[in-house]
Coordinates of C-alpha atoms and ligand atoms in Angstrom, one line a residue:
M144 CA 92.4 66.5 97.9
L145 CA 95.2 68.7 99.1
H146 CA 97.7 67.1 101.5
F147 CA 100.2 68.8 103.8
D148 CA 103.3 66.9 104.8
D149 CA 105.6 68.2 107.6
Q150 CA 107.6 65.1 108.3
M151 CA 110.8 66.9 107.4
T152 CA 110.3 69.4 110.1
F153 CA 110.2 66.7 112.9
D154 CA 113.9 67.4 113.7
F155 CA 113.1 71.0 114.3
V156 CA 109.5 71.1 115.8
A157 CA 108.5 68.6 118.5
P158 CA 105.0 67.3 119.0
H159 CA 104.7 68.9 122.5
E160 CA 105.5 72.3 120.9
L161 CA 102.7 71.9 118.5
D162 CA 100.4 70.9 121.3
A163 CA 101.5 73.9 123.3
I164 CA 100.6 76.3 120.4
S165 CA 97.3 74.7 119.6
G166 CA 95.4 76.9 122.0
Q167 CA 96.5 80.0 120.1
L168 CA 95.7 78.3 116.9
E169 CA 92.2 77.4 118.1
L170 CA 91.6 81.0 119.1
A171 CA 92.8 82.3 115.8
C172 CA 90.5 79.8 113.9
R173 CA 87.5 80.7 116.1
N174 CA 88.0 84.5 115.7
L175 CA 88.5 84.1 111.9
D176 CA 85.5 81.9 111.3
Q177 CA 83.2 83.9 113.6
R178 CA 84.6 87.1 111.9
T179 CA 85.6 88.6 115.2
C180 CA 89.3 88.8 114.5
L181 CA 91.5 91.8 113.8
G182 CA 90.5 93.3 110.4
S183 CA 87.3 91.1 110.4
E184 CA 85.6 93.6 108.0
Y185 CA 87.9 92.1 105.3
T186 CA 87.1 88.4 105.8
G187 CA 84.7 88.1 102.9
W188 CA 87.2 85.9 101.1
L189 CA 86.3 83.1 103.5
Y190 CA 83.0 82.6 101.7
L191 CA 84.1 83.1 98.0
P192 CA 84.3 79.4 97.2
D193 CA 80.6 79.1 98.0
R194 CA 79.8 81.1 95.0
E195 CA 77.2 83.2 96.8
N196 CA 76.7 85.4 93.8
K197 CA 75.8 83.0 91.0
E198 CA 74.4 85.8 88.9
E199 CA 77.7 87.6 88.9
L200 CA 79.5 84.4 88.0
A201 CA 77.2 83.8 85.0
R202 CA 77.9 87.4 83.9
V203 CA 81.7 86.8 84.2
E204 CA 81.3 83.7 82.0
K205 CA 79.2 85.4 79.4
C206 CA 81.6 88.4 79.2
A207 CA 84.6 86.0 78.9
K208 CA 83.0 84.0 76.1
R209 CA 82.3 87.2 74.2
L210 CA 85.9 88.4 74.6
R211 CA 87.2 85.0 73.5
E212 CA 85.3 85.4 70.3
E213 CA 85.9 89.1 69.6
V214 CA 89.5 90.0 70.4
D215 CA 93.1 88.9 69.8
Y216 CA 94.5 90.4 73.0
L217 CA 93.1 91.0 76.5
V218 CA 95.2 93.5 78.3
V219 CA 94.7 93.1 82.1
I220 CA 95.6 96.4 83.8
G221 CA 96.2 96.2 87.5
I222 CA 98.8 95.9 90.2
G223 CA 99.4 94.0 93.5
G224 CA 96.3 92.1 94.6
S225 CA 94.6 93.3 91.4
Y226 CA 97.2 91.5 89.3
L227 CA 99.3 88.8 90.9
G228 CA 96.7 86.1 91.6
T229 CA 95.3 86.4 88.1
R230 CA 98.6 86.0 86.4
A231 CA 99.6 83.2 88.8
V232 CA 96.6 81.1 87.8
I233 CA 96.9 81.8 84.1
E234 CA 100.6 81.1 83.9
A235 CA 100.3 78.0 86.1
L236 CA 97.8 76.4 83.7
S237 CA 98.6 77.8 80.3
H238 CA 100.8 76.2 77.6
H239 CA 104.4 77.0 78.5
F240 CA 104.9 78.7 75.1
D241 CA 101.5 80.3 74.9
A242 CA 102.7 83.6 73.5
Q243 CA 104.7 81.8 70.8
L244 CA 101.9 79.4 69.7
P245 CA 100.6 80.1 66.1
S246 CA 97.0 81.4 66.0
D247 CA 95.6 78.2 64.6
K248 CA 96.8 76.4 67.8
R249 CA 95.2 78.9 70.1
S250 CA 91.6 78.9 71.3
G251 CA 91.4 82.4 72.7
P252 CA 93.0 85.7 73.0
K253 CA 96.5 86.3 74.3
I254 CA 96.5 87.7 77.8
I255 CA 98.9 90.6 78.4
F256 CA 99.5 92.4 81.7
A257 CA 100.0 96.1 82.1
G258 CA 99.8 98.7 84.9
H259 CA 102.0 96.6 87.3
Q260 CA 105.0 99.0 87.0
L261 CA 105.8 102.4 85.6
S262 CA 108.2 101.5 82.8
S263 CA 108.0 103.8 79.8
D264 CA 109.8 101.3 77.6
Y265 CA 107.3 98.5 78.5
L266 CA 104.3 100.7 77.5
Y267 CA 106.1 101.8 74.3
D268 CA 106.7 98.2 73.3
L269 CA 103.2 97.2 74.2
K270 CA 101.7 100.0 72.2
E271 CA 103.7 98.7 69.2
L272 CA 102.5 95.2 69.8
L273 CA 98.8 96.1 70.0
H274 CA 98.7 98.5 67.1
G275 CA 96.1 97.3 64.6
Q276 CA 95.0 94.3 66.7
R277 CA 91.6 93.6 68.1
V278 CA 92.2 94.5 71.8
A279 CA 90.1 94.6 74.9
F280 CA 91.1 96.0 78.3
N281 CA 90.1 94.8 81.7
V282 CA 91.0 97.6 84.1
I283 CA 91.1 96.3 87.7
S284 CA 91.5 98.6 90.7
K285 CA 89.5 98.4 93.9
S286 CA 90.4 102.0 94.9
G287 CA 90.2 103.1 91.3
T288 CA 93.0 105.6 92.0
T289 CA 96.2 103.5 92.0
T290 CA 98.8 105.4 89.9
E291 CA 100.4 102.5 87.9
P292 CA 97.2 101.1 86.4
A293 CA 95.7 104.5 85.9
V294 CA 98.7 105.7 84.0
A295 CA 98.8 102.6 81.8
F296 CA 95.1 102.8 81.0
R297 CA 95.4 106.5 80.1
V298 CA 98.4 105.8 77.8
L299 CA 97.0 102.7 76.1
R300 CA 93.4 104.0 75.6
E301 CA 94.8 107.1 74.0
V302 CA 96.6 105.0 71.4
L303 CA 94.1 102.3 70.9
F304 CA 90.7 104.0 71.3
R305 CA 91.4 107.6 70.2
D306 CA 89.4 107.3 67.0
A307 CA 87.1 104.5 68.2
S308 CA 83.4 104.9 68.3
E309 CA 81.6 105.0 71.7
D310 CA 80.2 101.6 70.9
T311 CA 83.6 100.0 70.3
F312 CA 84.9 101.6 73.5
R313 CA 82.0 100.2 75.4
K314 CA 82.5 96.7 74.1
R315 CA 86.3 96.7 74.6
V316 CA 86.7 98.2 78.1
I317 CA 85.6 96.2 81.1
I318 CA 86.0 97.7 84.6
T319 CA 86.5 95.7 87.8
T320 CA 86.3 98.0 90.8
D321 CA 84.5 99.0 94.0
R322 CA 80.7 98.9 94.0
Q323 CA 80.3 102.6 94.5
R324 CA 83.5 104.6 95.0
G325 CA 86.5 105.7 92.9
A326 CA 87.5 107.2 89.6
L327 CA 86.9 103.9 87.6
R328 CA 83.4 103.6 88.9
R329 CA 82.7 107.2 87.8
L330 CA 84.2 106.5 84.3
A331 CA 82.2 103.3 84.0
E332 CA 79.0 105.2 84.8
E333 CA 79.8 108.1 82.5
R334 CA 80.6 105.9 79.5
D335 CA 78.2 103.1 80.3
L336 CA 80.8 100.4 80.6
E337 CA 80.4 96.8 81.7
T338 CA 81.6 96.5 85.3
F339 CA 82.3 93.8 87.8
V340 CA 82.4 94.4 91.5
I341 CA 85.2 93.7 94.0
P342 CA 83.2 93.1 97.2
D343 CA 83.8 95.6 100.1
D344 CA 84.8 92.9 102.5
V345 CA 87.6 91.4 100.3
G346 CA 91.0 93.1 100.2
G347 CA 93.2 93.1 97.1
R348 CA 95.6 90.2 97.9
F349 CA 92.6 88.0 98.9
S350 CA 90.6 88.9 95.8
V351 CA 91.7 86.4 93.1
L352 CA 88.5 84.3 93.4
T353 CA 86.3 87.4 92.8
P354 CA 85.8 88.9 89.3
V355 CA 89.3 90.4 89.7
G356 CA 90.8 87.0 88.8
L357 CA 87.8 85.1 87.5
L358 CA 87.2 87.2 84.4
P359 CA 90.7 87.2 82.9
I360 CA 91.2 83.6 84.0
A361 CA 88.0 82.6 82.2
V362 CA 89.1 84.6 79.1
A363 CA 92.3 82.5 79.2
G364 CA 90.1 79.4 78.8
I365 CA 90.5 78.1 82.3
D366 CA 87.4 76.5 84.0
I367 CA 86.5 78.9 86.8
D368 CA 83.9 76.5 88.3
E369 CA 86.7 74.0 88.8
L370 CA 88.9 76.7 90.3
L371 CA 86.1 77.6 92.8
D372 CA 85.4 73.9 93.5
G373 CA 89.1 73.4 94.4
A374 CA 88.9 76.4 96.8
A375 CA 85.6 74.9 98.3
S376 CA 87.3 71.6 98.8
S377 CA 90.2 73.2 100.7
R378 CA 87.8 75.2 102.8
D379 CA 85.8 72.0 103.6
Q380 CA 89.0 70.4 104.9
E381 CA 89.5 73.3 107.2
I382 CA 86.0 73.5 108.7
Q383 CA 85.3 69.8 108.9
D384 CA 84.8 68.2 112.3
A385 CA 88.4 67.0 112.9
E386 CA 91.4 67.6 115.1
L387 CA 92.7 71.1 114.4
L388 CA 96.2 69.9 113.8
E389 CA 95.0 67.5 111.2
K390 CA 93.7 70.3 109.1
P391 CA 96.2 71.3 106.4
A392 CA 96.2 75.1 106.5
A393 CA 95.9 75.2 110.3
R394 CA 98.8 72.8 110.8
Y395 CA 100.9 74.7 108.3
A396 CA 100.2 77.9 110.2
A397 CA 101.1 76.3 113.5
V398 CA 104.4 74.8 112.2
R399 CA 105.6 78.0 110.4
T400 CA 104.7 80.1 113.5
L401 CA 106.8 77.8 115.7
L402 CA 109.7 77.9 113.3
A403 CA 109.5 81.7 113.1
R404 CA 109.5 81.9 116.9
K405 CA 112.7 79.7 116.9
G406 CA 114.5 82.2 114.7
Y407 CA 113.8 80.9 111.2
T408 CA 113.1 84.3 109.8
T409 CA 112.8 83.5 106.1
E410 CA 110.4 81.2 104.4
I411 CA 111.2 79.9 100.9
L412 CA 108.3 78.8 98.7
G413 CA 109.3 76.7 95.8
A414 CA 107.9 74.4 93.1
Y415 CA 109.6 72.0 90.7
E416 CA 107.4 73.3 87.9
P417 CA 108.4 76.5 86.1
S418 CA 104.8 77.5 85.4
M419 CA 104.4 78.1 89.2
R420 CA 106.8 81.0 89.3
M421 CA 104.1 83.6 89.3
F422 CA 102.2 81.6 92.0
T423 CA 105.2 82.2 94.3
E424 CA 105.0 85.9 93.4
W425 CA 101.4 85.9 94.5
W426 CA 102.3 84.1 97.7
K427 CA 105.1 86.5 98.4
Q428 CA 102.7 89.4 98.3
L429 CA 100.1 87.5 100.4
F430 CA 102.5 86.8 103.2
G431 CA 104.7 89.8 102.9
E432 CA 102.0 92.4 102.9
S433 CA 99.8 90.6 105.4
A434 CA 102.3 89.6 108.0
C435 CA 105.4 91.8 107.8
K436 CA 104.6 94.8 110.0
D437 CA 106.0 96.7 113.0
G438 CA 109.4 95.2 112.4
R439 CA 108.1 91.7 112.6
G440 CA 107.2 88.9 110.2
V441 CA 108.8 86.0 108.2
I442 CA 110.4 87.2 105.0
P443 CA 108.8 85.4 102.0
L444 CA 111.2 84.3 99.3
G445 CA 110.2 82.6 96.1
V446 CA 112.3 80.0 94.2
D447 CA 111.9 78.0 91.0
F448 CA 113.5 74.5 91.4
T449 CA 115.6 72.9 90.1
T450 CA 116.6 76.2 88.3
D451 CA 117.4 78.1 91.4
L452 CA 119.4 75.2 93.0
H453 CA 122.0 76.4 90.5
S454 CA 121.9 79.9 91.8
L455 CA 120.6 80.0 95.4
G456 CA 121.3 76.3 96.2
Q457 CA 124.5 77.2 97.9
M458 CA 122.9 79.9 100.0
I459 CA 120.1 77.6 101.1
Q460 CA 122.4 74.7 101.9
E461 CA 125.1 76.6 103.8
G462 CA 124.1 80.3 104.2
P463 CA 122.6 81.8 107.4
R464 CA 120.6 79.0 109.2
T465 CA 117.4 81.1 109.3
F466 CA 115.6 79.5 106.3
F467 CA 112.7 77.1 106.2
E468 CA 111.2 75.9 103.0
T469 CA 107.7 75.0 101.7
I470 CA 107.5 73.1 98.5
I471 CA 104.4 72.9 96.3
R472 CA 104.2 69.4 94.8
F473 CA 102.0 67.7 92.3
S474 CA 101.5 63.9 92.4
N475 CA 101.1 63.6 88.7
V476 CA 102.3 65.5 85.6
R477 CA 100.0 66.5 82.8
H478 CA 102.1 64.9 80.1
E479 CA 104.8 62.4 80.7
V480 CA 108.1 62.4 78.8
L481 CA 110.4 59.4 78.8
I482 CA 114.2 59.7 78.7
P483 CA 115.2 58.2 75.3
D484 CA 117.4 55.2 74.8
D485 CA 120.9 56.0 73.3
G486 CA 123.4 53.1 73.3
T487 CA 126.4 55.4 72.7
N488 CA 125.9 56.7 76.2
L489 CA 128.2 59.7 75.4
D490 CA 126.2 61.8 77.8
Q491 CA 126.4 59.0 80.5
L492 CA 122.6 59.0 80.9
Q493 CA 121.9 55.5 79.7
Y494 CA 121.1 54.4 83.3
L495 CA 118.0 56.6 82.9
A496 CA 116.9 55.3 79.5
G497 CA 113.1 54.7 79.7
T498 CA 112.7 56.6 83.0
P499 CA 109.9 59.1 83.1
M500 CA 111.0 62.8 83.5
S501 CA 108.6 63.1 86.4
E502 CA 110.5 60.5 88.3
V503 CA 113.8 62.3 87.7
N504 CA 112.1 65.5 88.9
D505 CA 110.7 63.7 92.0
K506 CA 114.1 62.3 92.9
A507 CA 115.7 65.7 92.6
M508 CA 113.0 67.0 94.9
L509 CA 113.5 64.3 97.5
G510 CA 117.3 64.5 97.3
T511 CA 117.2 68.3 97.7
A512 CA 114.8 68.0 100.7
L513 CA 117.1 65.5 102.4
A514 CA 120.1 67.6 101.8
H515 CA 118.5 70.8 103.0
V516 CA 117.1 69.1 106.2
A517 CA 120.6 67.7 106.9
G518 CA 121.9 71.3 106.4
G519 CA 119.5 72.6 109.0
V520 CA 116.6 73.8 106.7
P521 CA 113.2 72.5 107.8
N522 CA 111.2 71.4 104.8
M523 CA 107.4 71.1 104.3
S524 CA 105.3 70.1 101.3
V525 CA 101.9 71.0 100.1
I526 CA 100.7 68.3 97.7
C527 CA 98.0 68.5 95.0
E528 CA 97.0 65.8 92.6
K529 CA 98.1 67.6 89.4
R530 CA 98.4 71.1 87.9
S531 CA 94.7 71.9 87.3
A532 CA 92.2 74.6 88.0
F533 CA 91.0 72.6 90.9
A534 CA 94.5 72.4 92.4
M535 CA 95.0 76.2 92.0
G536 CA 91.7 76.8 93.9
E537 CA 92.9 74.4 96.6
L538 CA 96.3 76.2 96.9
I539 CA 94.8 79.7 96.9
Y540 CA 92.4 79.0 99.7
F541 CA 95.0 76.9 101.7
F542 CA 97.6 79.7 101.6
E543 CA 95.0 82.5 102.3
R544 CA 93.7 80.7 105.3
A545 CA 97.2 79.8 106.6
C546 CA 98.3 83.4 106.1
A547 CA 95.4 84.8 108.1
L548 CA 95.9 82.3 110.9
S549 CA 99.6 82.8 111.1
C550 CA 99.1 86.6 111.4
L551 CA 96.3 86.2 114.0
M552 CA 98.4 83.9 116.1
D553 CA 100.9 86.8 116.4
A554 CA 98.2 89.4 117.0
V555 CA 98.9 91.0 113.6
N556 CA 96.0 92.4 111.5
P557 CA 96.4 90.4 108.2
F558 CA 94.2 92.7 106.1
N559 CA 95.8 96.1 106.2
Q560 CA 99.1 97.4 104.6
P561 CA 99.9 100.7 106.3
G562 CA 103.5 100.6 105.1
V563 CA 102.6 100.8 101.4
E564 CA 101.6 104.4 101.7
A565 CA 105.1 105.8 102.4
Y566 CA 106.4 105.4 98.8
K567 CA 103.2 106.7 97.3
S568 CA 103.2 109.9 99.4
N569 CA 106.9 110.6 98.4
M570 CA 106.2 109.9 94.7
F571 CA 103.2 112.1 94.7
A572 CA 105.1 114.9 96.4
L573 CA 108.0 114.6 94.0
L574 CA 105.7 114.6 91.0
G575 CA 104.0 117.8 92.3
K576 CA 100.5 116.3 92.9
P577 CA 98.2 119.0 94.3
G578 CA 97.8 118.6 98.1
H579 CA 101.4 117.2 98.6
E580 CA 103.2 120.6 98.7
K581 CA 104.3 120.2 102.4
R582 CA 105.9 116.8 101.8
R583 CA 107.6 118.1 98.7
A584 CA 109.3 120.9 100.6
E585 CA 110.4 118.4 103.2
L586 CA 111.8 116.0 100.6
E587 CA 113.6 118.8 98.8
N588 CA 115.3 119.9 102.0
L589 CA 116.3 116.3 102.7
L590 CA 117.8 115.8 99.3
E591 CA 119.7 119.1 99.5
E592 CA 121.1 118.1 102.9
R593 CA 122.2 114.7 101.5
H594 CA 123.8 116.4 98.5
R595 CA 125.8 118.8 100.8
R596 CA 127.2 115.9 102.9
Ligands
LIG263 O1 96.6 93.7 98.6 C1 96.3 94.9 98.4 O2 95.4 95.5 98.9 C2 97.1 95.7 97.4 O3 98.1 94.9 96.8 C3 96.3 96.3 96.3 O4 95.6 95.2 95.6 C4 97.1 97.1 95.2 O5 97.7 98.1 95.9 C5 96.2 97.6 94.1 O6 95.2 98.4 94.7 P1 93.9 98.8 93.8 O7 93.2 97.5 93.5 O8 93.1 99.7 94.7 O9 94.4 99.5 92.6

C-alpha cells in the first residue's frame, strides 16, 4: 500500500496550518468526487481503476498479444498526454538495457516512440532502423489533428507501408482516438482499422489508464490488470472512511499548497532509480499543464538522484530558498547486488564489503534529505513497496488526484490548457496553413520590426 511521509516538512508546516487549510481541502474533495468542480466534464479518470469497460480491456489484451507475436517493433506515435504516461510506465518497469538485449532474451517487440517532436533527423534515423523490419504503429491522438504525431505518421507510413497490401496495413496500424471526431477516426473508418477509444471525459494527461497507455504497456509485456489494481488501491485509500489529512493524496495536496503559499514556488520530484526518469517527465506535464495558469502555479522540476546531486545538488542545497522536494521511494529493490570484498582496499570501500547496494542508495537518500532540510528545503516522500505495475498504478492515481485537489484548492481548472494554443497558432501561421493568413501578416510585421531595431 502506498504511503506518504511528510515528517521532513514539520519545520516548515505547522499542524495548525494544516488544520486551517483542511476546510478548503474538504471542499475540493467533495467537488471532485461529486463531479461538481471546475472542469468536471473531464473527471472520468476518477473511475478508470474500476475497469468499467471490461470488454474494451479484453480487446486491448487480445490486440497486445497479437502484436507481441507478429512484430519486431511497435512504434507508439503521440505527444503530451498521448505519450508521456505510456513511456513512463514502460521505462519504469522494463529491463534497463531493453534496447540492447539480444532477441533471444526478449519476449516481445521493442517499443519505440515517435511524434513527440518535429526533428527531421530523428525520423530519418527511425526510418533507417525500421526498414525491412516487422513494424506496427499505434497512433494515439484524442483530437486526431495534433501536428507532431500527424507528421510522423505520414512520414513513417509512406516509407513502411507504401507497397503494403490493404490487409497488412489493417493489421499493422492501430488507432487510439476520440469515439467520433477527428482525422484519425475518419482514417480508421475509411481503411477499416482497429481502433481504441479515449473516453470523452478523460483529458490527455489523465489518460494513461485508458487504451492510450494500456495497449502499448501491454505490448511491452507489463501486466495491465496489476497496473489498474494499483490505481484502484490508491483510489480506495482516498475514498475510505478516514480523516481527510490521513489520506495520502489529500495530505500531499494540502502540504504542497501550504508550501506554495509560503513562497516555495518550485517543486522538485525525484527518485533514486534511473528508470523513473520518464515518470518525472509525466508528472511535470501533469502538474505544469494543470496548475500553472494565469501567472500562478508551482514550477515542476524533475530530477534523477543521485545523478543530479552532482549537477543540481549545489543549486538545491544553496540556491534560491524557493524549492521543496518530493521523493518517490521503493521499500524493496527488484534484485539486490552486494558490494564485493576486496582486501587491497585501494578504493577505500572495504568498510562497505558485503553491504547491499540498496542500503547504500537508502543512506544516500536519507543523508540528502537531512542535508536539504537543514539547507531550508522541505522534503516529502511517496513510498511504494517495489518497482512493479501495481506501484505504478498507485503512483499514477495518487499524483492525478493530488494534482486535481491542489488546483481546486486554488480555484484553478485542472483540466484545460489554454496556454498551449499560442505556439500552435504561430507555427501554423508561419507554415502558411490555410485560415491563418491574418496571424501570418501580424507575425511578419513583428519580425520585420525586430529586425529593424
Ligand atoms: O494533456 C493534454 O491534453 C495534452 O498534453 C494532449 O494530450 C496533447 O496535446 C496531445 O493531444 P492529442 O491527443 O489530441 O494529440
